[in-house]
Amino acid sequence: MTAELVRGQNHPLHRSRVEIRVTAGAPVLALAAVCDAEGRIGGPGALARPGSSAPPGLQAPGPAAGEHRFTVDLGAVGPGTDQVKVALVLPPGGPARFGAIPAPYVAVAAPEGDALAGYALTGLDPETAVVALELYRRQGAWKVRAVGQGYADGLAALLADAGLSAPAAAELASAVAGPAAADGRALTPVQAAAAPTPPQGLTPTGPTGSTGSTGPTGRPDAESVAVPVTGIPYPGTPGPAPAAGPADTAGGPPTVDYVHPRRRRTTDEPPEPAPAAAAPGRPGEPPTPVAGDASGWSMDERLYNQVWGMFEDLARTVAAYRSACDFADSRLDRELDQALSDPRDRAAGAPAQAAARARREELVAQAKAALDRDLAQLAAESDVVEPALPAAYARWSNPVWQGHALPEEAPMALRLGDLHLPERPGLRIPMLVRVPLERGLWIDNGRTGSEAAMATDTDRLRKAAMDMAVAHAARLLAVHPAGRFSVHVIDAAGAGAASLGPLVHAGVLAAPPAAGAAGVSETLARLTRRVDLVQMALRAGAPEELPPDLDTAEQLLIVHDFPHGFDDRAVTRLRYLADEGPAVGVHLLLVADRDEASAYGPLLDPLWRSLMRLTPVPDDHLADPWVSHHWTFEPDLPPPGSLVLEEALQRVATARRHARP
């Protein structure tokens, strides 16, 4: 069955040789590039394109056409290749933008077989080049991610974003596109050789604009959120993304396109009609925001995609503002240096200095006005979307929890907390991660991770971390069908008993919290056995042959105060669960201080890297995948004095009793 991906979603690839299939409503050029772990292209030879030799492991695509098929052998790529990007480009003389043609569809398939994963590139408008998919290597295994990053400035901007210098990117883009025939079609090599050469000093011109729709890539060390924590989410390391900013132009002030990529319209067509529930608004103003105003098969999926779009919009509009301020400062420095460079003109340079400072303030004011306008629009959208979120996405303070009943299906994503930027701390974006969790979680209860942690009492910090873990466990239990999610706890020293009270009193744990070295060993052995048996059954193609006593529900293991109570064998089993467990439904939630495990040295480095780090206090250790802003994360906990968490757990216990035969 084909996995239909949405922007930012990834899917494992269990074969090394795959076929890329492209279907478009108009002729497009298909390209493939081999990149390093940072997403950078090594040079022109790393690009597989029509009429040129391809790098190892890649087949060169054919000329512009409505359909393409070419193979990628991931086992034959060069040793420095960790990513393979698949891009689509509109050829010269064709449609002027992707918004003028039906959404292209790109699939990764088994050669001469069925598609493994596919992605429809919806939401494109002014873009003329787009990175559709990327195949990337993570911990030795290959995955495919739906990217959807578009470029209104065309292939040259795409290649420059991938690490080529601007002249090299422009030269390579020109070589790929080639001259066009009079009827708009790309020329054959024979026709191109006979085509007249443009006069010296003239270069072809094309449409300009800012980057269009984008999707998530992975996570840098400042953890890139797979939100929608996607997601959040999600793994991999992104290449540097260009921040939109002004260009210094002669004869006038620089111009900046501050419009949100998702909200950009072209001047030659009317805007799309607003959804039925949306008020049209006054001319020149955006329509009143509506919850669920995004693509998707269900309301939950539409809300998930809408939250993701808000996350991207906020990242890019702040990037434009910061870039404009940086440009204004650099131009001011340059003009002041020029005014002060000649000692004879210093006395007469005061007016020039004042004029330079005035121009700087004018640019910053222009950027600030655009930022305030966009932030107001996003705040209005957040005010509409937040109350409409389902329980899995909602804050604990949302009224949706008051009448919540356990669903019949597992959720699409889960809320871990909120993200915000210093330009508007009050504008919070939900941090959503896809479910089932693709990697474990680590709640850092150490005091050396951030200034906020250092300013917090040790006991309060540790209790806040455990309260946060219990809140995540309670949410997971409450948003899954009865009996479809189980929670295990290792609390070797019993220090988390107060925080674990709601889970214990509701009777929703799979077993009492494990204490002491014996409890640690028994719990890890039981879950390791489950991972081994499920893996063997899946490899044998006989999942129905699992032992009848095996719990097939998704499993969450909460480990408090690691490594207390762990010997070397237990540490090895924990690392095994962190690496192999998520693929077969066993997930890890570690509450620990990394400094306390320093005795193990580099042995535990792979464990920490495999987990997504969260903090019980506000901290800016997360980065977005587009422009790498550092976002402040704040956990979402039940309001003080509220019983919403206890009531949710009681509903879980009641539903389980009714579901038993």
XYZ file of C-alpha atoms in Angstrom:
661
model
C 0.000 0.000 0.000
C 1.316 3.457 -0.916
C 2.015 5.801 1.994
C 0.545 9.174 1.014
C 2.795 11.785 2.619
C 2.020 15.333 3.676
C 4.623 18.065 3.745
C 7.294 17.270 6.331
C 6.292 13.619 6.809
C 8.820 10.847 6.321
C 8.596 7.135 5.582
C 11.180 4.339 5.901
C 12.643 2.725 2.790
C 13.325 -0.978 3.151
C 15.072 -1.377 -0.215
C 18.174 0.274 -1.617
C 17.146 0.410 -5.283
C 14.052 2.527 -5.927
C 12.394 4.256 -8.840
C 11.350 7.912 -8.790
C 8.096 8.542 -10.648
C 6.896 12.026 -11.515
C 3.506 12.952 -12.919
C 2.681 16.554 -13.791
C -0.050 18.322 -15.709
C 2.528 20.031 -17.951
C 6.092 19.298 -19.091
C 8.581 19.715 -16.249
C 12.274 19.016 -15.821
C 13.108 16.394 -13.202
C 16.497 16.592 -11.468
C 18.236 14.634 -8.720
C 21.201 15.759 -6.663
C 23.479 13.930 -4.246
C 24.229 15.942 -1.106
C 26.178 15.623 2.106
C 24.641 15.399 5.582
C 24.148 19.184 5.611
C 22.174 19.120 2.358
C 24.959 20.739 0.315
C 25.674 19.906 -3.319
C 29.346 19.319 -4.041
C 29.301 20.858 -7.526
C 27.807 20.516 -11.010
C 28.815 16.843 -11.151
C 26.532 16.057 -8.213
C 23.416 16.898 -10.251
C 21.726 14.238 -12.392
C 20.114 16.117 -15.276
C 19.048 15.501 -18.872
C 21.882 15.094 -21.368
C 24.639 14.770 -18.783
C 26.394 11.956 -16.965
C 24.870 11.187 -13.578
C 26.708 10.768 -10.251
C 27.143 7.212 -8.902
C 23.881 5.539 -7.959
C 21.646 7.908 -9.945
C 20.131 7.634 -13.404
C 19.883 10.858 -15.383
C 16.240 11.887 -15.936
C 14.951 12.555 -19.436
C 14.121 15.940 -21.006
C 11.101 18.012 -19.998
C 7.955 15.885 -20.038
C 4.699 15.351 -18.194
C 5.955 12.045 -16.770
C 9.376 10.876 -15.605
C 10.822 7.618 -14.350
C 14.413 7.163 -13.218
C 16.148 4.897 -10.744
C 18.176 5.649 -7.646
C 20.447 2.962 -6.200
C 21.085 4.056 -2.620
C 23.578 1.260 -2.159
C 25.758 2.614 -4.967
C 25.956 6.297 -4.043
C 29.295 7.777 -3.087
C 30.642 7.486 0.471
C 29.986 11.163 1.228
C 26.361 11.056 0.121
C 23.767 11.218 2.907
C 20.915 12.845 1.000
C 19.454 12.600 -2.494
C 17.166 15.496 -3.394
C 14.561 15.238 -6.165
C 13.622 18.584 -7.730
C 11.155 19.733 -10.367
C 11.758 22.783 -12.559
C 9.512 24.499 -15.088
C 11.295 24.607 -18.471
C 11.737 27.785 -20.524
C 8.694 28.638 -22.583
C 6.397 26.551 -20.391
C 4.028 27.679 -17.631
C 5.276 30.707 -15.734
C 4.636 29.200 -12.289
C 3.603 25.960 -10.651
C 0.361 27.575 -9.512
C -0.801 27.572 -13.148
C -0.676 23.760 -13.493
C -2.229 20.885 -11.543
C -0.288 19.804 -8.483
C 2.587 17.500 -9.530
C 2.809 14.088 -7.895
C 6.104 12.427 -7.025
C 6.381 8.830 -5.825
C 9.133 6.506 -4.676
C 8.444 3.003 -5.946
C 9.965 -0.421 -6.194
C 11.409 -0.825 -9.710
C 8.672 -2.286 -11.902
C 6.491 -2.507 -8.803
C 4.047 -0.574 -6.648
C 4.720 2.857 -5.195
C 6.089 2.847 -1.654
C 5.373 6.498 -0.814
C 3.930 9.423 -2.733
C 3.546 13.164 -2.280
C 1.261 15.628 -4.068
C 2.901 19.064 -4.202
C -0.090 21.211 -3.339
C 0.054 24.853 -2.279
C 2.593 26.038 -4.841
C 1.903 29.303 -6.641
C 4.704 31.678 -7.835
C 7.431 29.035 -7.625
C 9.250 27.848 -10.745
C 11.496 25.285 -9.024
C 10.762 23.026 -6.077
C 12.552 20.379 -4.028
C 9.863 17.703 -3.992
C 11.364 14.812 -2.039
C 14.583 13.921 -0.346
C 15.956 10.480 0.383
C 18.141 10.700 3.457
C 20.238 8.383 5.580
C 19.688 8.262 9.333
C 21.560 5.852 11.604
C 22.436 3.710 8.600
C 18.847 3.423 7.300
C 17.333 5.344 4.389
C 14.053 7.242 4.557
C 12.057 9.466 2.218
C 10.701 12.851 3.300
C 8.119 15.052 1.597
C 9.820 18.469 1.365
C 7.882 20.762 -0.980
C 10.320 23.685 -0.739
C 9.655 26.035 -3.625
C 11.664 28.874 -5.159
C 10.090 31.723 -7.085
C 13.576 32.694 -8.324
C 13.920 29.345 -10.060
C 16.608 26.708 -10.216
C 19.458 29.138 -9.568
C 17.993 30.030 -6.168
C 17.459 26.348 -5.393
C 21.081 25.496 -6.209
C 22.394 28.485 -4.276
C 20.341 27.373 -1.272
C 22.013 23.955 -1.605
C 25.474 25.443 -1.212
C 26.659 26.497 -4.669
C 28.008 30.002 -5.134
C 25.681 32.410 -6.898
C 27.709 32.464 -10.165
C 28.063 28.678 -10.201
C 24.356 28.228 -9.431
C 23.351 30.617 -12.223
C 25.696 28.944 -14.713
C 24.466 25.453 -13.857
C 20.817 26.544 -13.957
C 21.369 28.058 -17.395
C 23.027 24.838 -18.597
C 20.120 22.744 -17.307
C 17.432 24.947 -18.845
C 19.195 25.586 -22.151
C 17.833 27.906 -24.847
C 14.192 27.744 -25.875
C 12.669 27.415 -29.307
C 10.377 30.038 -30.761
C 7.296 28.001 -29.865
C 8.410 27.826 -26.224
C 9.636 24.232 -26.204
C 13.095 23.299 -25.007
C 15.546 22.844 -27.858
C 17.168 19.563 -28.717
C 20.993 19.507 -28.588
C 21.155 19.958 -32.386
C 18.739 22.895 -32.277
C 20.596 24.418 -29.354
C 23.908 24.297 -31.225
C 22.340 26.175 -34.112
C 20.569 28.759 -31.933
C 21.902 32.348 -32.104
C 24.124 33.457 -29.252
C 22.856 36.419 -27.203
C 24.899 39.610 -27.471
C 27.726 39.979 -24.988
C 26.701 41.734 -21.786
C 23.078 40.535 -21.927
C 21.790 37.821 -19.657
C 18.383 36.187 -19.671
C 15.973 37.569 -17.096
C 13.223 35.753 -15.273
C 10.651 36.180 -12.545
C 11.864 37.224 -9.125
C 10.316 36.665 -5.735
C 10.779 35.170 -2.324
C 10.888 31.578 -1.341
C 7.530 29.884 -1.567
C 5.994 26.916 0.182
C 8.400 24.869 2.210
C 8.361 21.806 4.350
C 10.313 20.424 7.228
C 13.613 18.791 7.027
C 15.235 17.284 10.016
C 16.775 18.389 13.270
C 20.060 20.180 13.859
C 21.800 19.853 17.180
C 19.736 22.766 18.328
C 16.897 20.367 17.867
C 14.862 21.148 14.751
C 11.240 20.561 15.641
C 9.153 18.158 13.856
C 6.320 20.143 14.656
C 4.142 20.086 13.013
C 6.597 18.618 15.117
C 7.157 17.000 11.717
C 7.060 17.384 14.268
C 7.636 18.417 14.518
C 9.094 16.667 12.532
C 11.335 14.887 11.095
C 15.000 13.657 11.708
C 17.971 14.764 9.645
C 20.103 17.854 9.452
C 18.978 20.708 7.204
C 21.145 22.776 4.978
C 21.282 26.513 5.530
C 18.144 28.250 4.318
C 18.413 31.800 2.993
C 16.646 34.425 5.007
C 14.544 36.701 2.867
C 15.996 40.181 2.898
C 16.373 43.354 0.920
C 18.759 43.754 -1.974
C 20.790 46.947 -2.326
C 19.574 48.548 -5.539
C 20.946 51.579 -7.312
C 18.700 54.556 -7.752
C 16.201 53.801 -5.000
C 15.550 52.112 -1.651
C 15.627 48.314 -1.423
C 12.366 46.439 -1.783
C 11.368 43.512 0.361
C 8.512 41.080 -0.190
C 7.129 40.615 3.308
C 4.020 38.690 2.277
C 3.578 35.240 3.846
C 4.542 32.529 1.333
C 1.222 30.726 1.861
C -0.735 33.944 1.408
C 1.021 35.344 -1.649
C -1.192 36.093 -4.658
C -0.255 37.072 -8.169
C -1.671 40.264 -9.612
C -3.072 38.639 -12.755
C -5.680 36.505 -11.017
C -8.310 37.091 -8.356
C -7.808 35.523 -4.916
C -9.317 32.130 -4.273
C -12.723 32.264 -2.597
C -12.590 32.038 1.181
C -13.968 28.920 2.865
C -17.689 28.871 3.442
C -17.343 29.739 7.110
C -14.938 32.626 6.507
C -16.002 36.235 6.363
C -14.624 37.901 3.216
C -13.286 40.985 4.979
C -12.849 44.454 3.483
C -11.063 44.902 0.141
C -7.297 44.751 0.522
C -7.500 42.837 3.808
C -7.101 39.084 4.315
C -10.275 37.093 4.951
C -11.277 36.308 8.491
C -9.292 33.220 9.546
C -11.103 29.904 9.807
C -10.112 26.807 11.756
C -9.261 23.944 9.417
C -8.378 26.206 6.483
C -5.800 23.769 5.079
C -5.671 20.629 2.979
C -6.384 17.212 4.474
C -8.810 14.295 4.470
C -10.083 14.891 7.996
C -10.554 17.883 10.257
C -7.692 16.697 12.469
C -5.364 16.521 9.467
C -6.460 19.960 8.249
C -5.837 21.462 11.678
C -2.452 19.753 11.862
C -1.465 21.190 8.479
C -2.811 24.597 9.436
C -0.716 24.657 12.618
C 2.292 23.649 10.533
C 1.584 26.510 8.128
C 1.351 28.991 11.007
C 4.678 27.734 12.321
C 6.299 28.237 8.927
C 4.712 31.654 8.411
C 5.906 32.934 11.764
C 9.432 31.654 11.096
C 9.633 33.328 7.700
C 8.056 36.653 8.581
C 10.445 37.042 11.536
C 13.325 36.023 9.245
C 12.375 38.793 6.832
C 12.287 41.325 9.661
C 15.623 40.256 11.114
C 17.236 40.187 7.680
C 15.965 43.682 6.908
C 17.347 44.980 10.213
C 20.714 43.329 9.545
C 20.796 44.867 6.084
C 19.929 48.307 7.460
C 22.700 48.033 10.065
C 25.302 46.865 7.551
C 24.420 49.644 5.111
C 24.612 52.204 7.917
C 28.073 50.952 8.882
C 29.215 51.131 5.262
C 27.900 54.669 4.775
C 29.416 55.861 8.071
C 32.767 54.369 7.087
C 32.601 56.218 3.789
C 31.715 59.493 5.530
C 34.612 59.151 7.983
C 37.209 57.673 5.631
C 38.698 61.054 4.600
C 39.850 63.197 7.571
C 39.335 66.346 5.479
C 35.615 65.606 5.158
C 34.904 64.601 8.760
C 33.753 68.036 9.820
C 31.430 68.288 6.821
C 30.298 64.689 7.157
C 27.745 65.282 9.941
C 24.821 65.775 7.527
C 25.795 62.611 5.647
C 25.939 60.656 8.910
C 22.542 61.969 9.965
C 21.075 61.071 6.573
C 22.533 57.552 6.802
C 21.012 57.048 10.250
C 17.667 58.360 9.007
C 17.714 55.891 6.105
C 18.476 53.100 8.557
C 15.551 54.069 10.791
C 13.262 54.271 7.759
C 14.169 50.750 6.671
C 13.718 49.336 10.168
C 10.379 51.096 10.553
C 9.218 49.678 7.237
C 10.239 46.171 8.278
C 8.631 46.591 11.717
C 5.351 47.710 10.191
C 5.304 44.662 7.924
C 6.194 42.419 10.862
C 3.411 43.857 13.038
C 0.904 43.391 10.218
C 1.852 39.770 9.667
C 1.983 38.986 13.385
C -1.468 40.470 13.853
C -2.769 38.218 11.087
C -1.153 35.160 12.647
C -2.437 36.083 16.106
C -5.972 36.323 14.716
C -5.562 32.903 13.113
C -4.204 31.453 16.364
C -7.178 32.821 18.293
C -9.497 30.898 15.964
C -7.473 27.698 15.635
C -6.537 27.136 19.288
C -10.121 26.631 20.591
C -10.914 24.270 17.687
C -8.044 21.848 18.317
C -8.869 18.253 19.295
C -7.730 16.939 22.661
C -4.497 15.477 21.255
C -3.462 18.939 19.990
C -5.093 21.113 22.658
C -3.747 22.675 25.819
C -4.852 21.131 29.092
C -6.782 24.339 29.751
C -8.867 23.901 26.573
C -12.584 23.218 27.283
C -12.401 20.260 24.872
C -11.106 18.195 27.797
C -14.286 18.736 29.812
C -16.397 16.535 27.574
C -13.610 14.394 26.170
C -14.264 10.718 25.520
C -11.712 8.180 24.373
C -11.620 8.086 20.557
C -12.057 5.061 18.327
C -8.847 5.739 16.386
C -5.332 6.769 17.353
C -4.498 10.471 16.865
C -2.376 11.875 14.065
C -0.130 13.949 16.341
C 0.432 14.939 19.957
C 1.055 18.281 21.622
C 4.228 18.494 23.710
C 4.114 22.197 24.519
C 4.317 25.644 22.936
C 6.910 27.479 20.844
C 7.423 31.222 20.543
C 9.924 33.824 19.342
C 11.083 36.963 21.208
C 9.471 39.279 18.628
C 6.017 38.228 19.925
C 6.256 36.019 23.044
C 2.485 35.953 23.384
C 2.002 34.288 19.993
C 2.352 30.595 20.804
C 2.565 27.865 18.186
C 1.599 24.353 19.335
C 4.533 21.953 19.186
C 3.051 18.845 17.614
C 4.854 15.566 16.971
C 3.540 12.771 14.814
C 2.126 9.646 16.439
C 3.362 6.925 16.747
C 6.489 8.602 18.052
C 9.446 8.051 15.743
C 11.960 8.759 18.485
C 11.909 8.805 22.258
C 11.676 11.839 24.509
C 14.158 13.046 27.090
C 13.003 15.505 29.744
C 16.167 17.133 31.051
C 15.928 17.688 34.803
C 19.520 18.908 35.132
C 20.401 22.453 36.174
C 23.226 23.033 33.690
C 21.156 23.005 30.509
C 19.890 26.589 30.580
C 19.796 29.805 32.598
C 16.190 29.150 33.618
C 17.162 25.720 34.950
C 20.109 27.158 36.880
C 17.773 29.663 38.504
C 15.383 26.914 39.641
C 15.724 24.943 42.850
C 16.917 21.382 42.212
C 13.968 19.674 43.925
C 11.427 21.893 42.163
C 13.108 21.274 38.802
C 13.071 17.504 39.271
C 9.427 17.486 40.326
C 8.473 19.720 37.391
C 10.219 17.322 35.015
C 8.353 14.314 36.412
C 5.036 16.200 36.385
C 5.683 16.936 32.717
C 6.345 13.243 32.005
C 3.110 12.236 33.749
C 1.172 14.853 31.766
C 2.525 13.439 28.485
C 1.659 9.889 29.561
C -1.845 10.925 30.587
C -2.416 12.680 27.266
C -1.230 9.634 25.318
C -3.572 7.376 27.285
C -6.524 9.753 26.896
C -6.245 10.218 23.123
C -5.837 6.539 22.211
C -8.667 3.993 22.107
C -9.176 1.980 25.289
C -6.577 -0.750 25.588
C -4.470 0.508 22.693
C -1.795 2.202 24.793
C 0.076 0.930 27.863
C 2.395 2.790 30.230
C 5.246 1.277 32.251
C 7.276 3.157 34.859
C 10.762 2.618 36.259
C 11.323 4.665 39.408
C 14.260 2.854 40.963
C 14.553 5.067 44.058
C 10.857 5.903 44.400
C 11.635 9.630 44.161
C 8.826 10.252 41.658
C 6.005 8.794 43.771
C 4.274 12.153 44.325
C 4.132 12.982 40.624
C 3.095 9.442 39.680
C 0.123 9.588 42.046
C -2.542 10.322 39.382
C -1.415 7.389 37.208
C -1.216 4.990 40.158
C -4.516 6.008 41.765
C -6.409 5.749 38.465
C -5.053 2.237 37.939
C -4.005 2.894 34.341
C -0.406 1.648 34.565
C 0.452 -1.710 33.040
C 2.142 -2.651 36.337
C 3.119 -0.880 39.553
C 6.169 1.363 39.186
C 9.313 -0.777 39.156
C 11.684 -0.055 42.038
C 15.204 -1.241 42.822
C 17.680 -2.968 40.568
C 15.495 -6.083 40.324
C 12.483 -4.079 39.171
C 14.595 -2.268 36.593
C 15.943 -5.521 35.192
C 12.531 -7.262 35.074
C 10.779 -4.367 33.296
C 13.518 -3.942 30.706
C 13.650 -7.697 30.071
C 9.881 -7.826 29.495
C 9.896 -4.966 26.999
C 13.041 -6.228 25.259
C 11.331 -9.601 24.789
C 8.333 -7.834 23.238
C 10.561 -5.957 20.772
C 12.374 -9.174 19.810
C 9.181 -11.183 19.281
C 7.429 -8.501 17.224
C 10.506 -7.993 15.055
C 10.789 -11.745 14.393
C 7.083 -11.990 13.572
C 7.228 -9.096 11.147
C 10.332 -10.433 9.405
C 8.659 -13.816 9.053
C 5.491 -12.213 7.712
C 3.409 -13.813 10.463
C 2.330 -11.108 12.939
C -0.718 -13.204 13.873
C 1.589 -15.878 15.343
C 2.611 -13.753 18.342
C 2.193 -15.404 21.765
C -1.286 -14.822 23.230
C 0.143 -13.279 26.416
C 1.972 -10.552 24.483
C 0.489 -7.070 24.832
C 0.203 -5.757 21.253
C -0.758 -2.234 22.325
C 1.644 0.677 21.922
C 3.985 0.806 24.926
C 5.491 3.809 26.721
C 8.301 3.311 29.230
C 8.896 6.195 31.655
C 12.335 6.009 33.264
C 12.837 8.356 36.214
C 16.228 9.365 37.600
C 18.307 7.416 35.104
C 20.918 5.914 35.631
C 20.006 5.216 39.283
C 19.438 1.464 39.675
C 20.945 0.599 36.267
C 23.848 -1.772 35.803
C 25.737 -2.228 32.523
C 23.296 -4.871 31.282
C 20.313 -2.625 32.011
C 21.972 0.310 30.224
C 22.536 -1.869 27.141
C 18.885 -2.941 27.142
C 17.731 0.657 27.478
C 19.839 1.681 24.492
C 18.368 -1.240 22.544
C 14.817 -0.112 23.353
C 15.619 3.462 22.320
C 17.015 2.304 18.956
C 14.721 -0.584 18.025
C 11.591 0.041 20.049
C 9.830 2.837 18.118
C 9.564 0.752 14.936
C 7.580 -1.930 16.789
C 5.568 0.227 19.170
C 7.808 0.585 22.250
C 8.604 4.197 23.108
C 10.926 5.711 25.698
C 10.371 8.754 27.907
C 13.531 9.407 29.890
C 13.590 11.833 32.841
C 17.255 12.331 33.597
C 20.189 14.649 34.177
C 22.910 13.905 31.640
C 25.616 14.993 34.066
C 24.611 12.206 36.470
C 25.340 9.658 33.740
C 28.744 11.133 32.921
C 30.479 8.085 34.399
C 29.488 6.134 31.296
C 31.376 8.615 29.097
C 30.770 8.437 25.339
C 28.975 5.082 25.710
C 25.663 6.901 26.184
C 26.171 9.584 23.524
C 24.107 7.622 20.944
C 21.288 7.353 23.501
C 21.114 11.099 24.120
C 21.303 11.840 20.391
C 18.454 9.430 19.631
C 16.044 11.241 21.970
C 14.280 14.576 21.551
C 15.328 16.818 24.428
C 12.609 18.744 26.243
C 12.855 20.933 29.322
C 10.461 21.517 32.238
C 11.309 25.238 32.188
C 11.338 27.651 29.218
C 14.409 27.119 27.046
C 15.407 28.117 23.489
C 17.200 24.920 22.431
C 14.853 24.062 19.530
C 15.365 25.296 15.966
C 12.991 25.374 13.013
C 13.947 23.602 9.763
C 13.603 26.637 7.453
C 15.704 29.501 8.790
C 17.008 27.948 12.050
C 15.509 30.433 14.487
C 16.000 29.408 18.087
C 12.508 28.952 19.499
C 11.635 29.048 23.167
C 9.887 25.855 24.245
C 7.464 25.857 27.175
C 5.784 22.670 28.397
C 2.004 22.420 28.582
C 0.834 21.363 32.043
C -2.622 21.295 33.654
C -3.548 24.620 35.289
C -2.705 24.801 39.018
C -5.547 23.407 41.113
C -7.257 21.854 38.100
C -8.422 18.230 38.132
C -8.491 17.939 34.344
C -5.655 15.391 34.266
C -7.178 13.227 37.006
C -10.584 13.326 35.310
C -9.054 12.326 31.969
C -7.349 9.347 33.606
C -10.591 8.297 35.294
C -12.253 8.253 31.870
C -9.424 6.043 30.616
C -9.929 3.615 33.510
C -13.706 3.560 32.987
C -13.365 2.956 29.245
C -10.967 0.085 29.877
C -13.390 -1.599 32.267
C -16.216 -1.328 29.758
C -14.014 -2.615 26.943
C -13.071 -5.820 28.772
C -15.041 -8.920 27.688
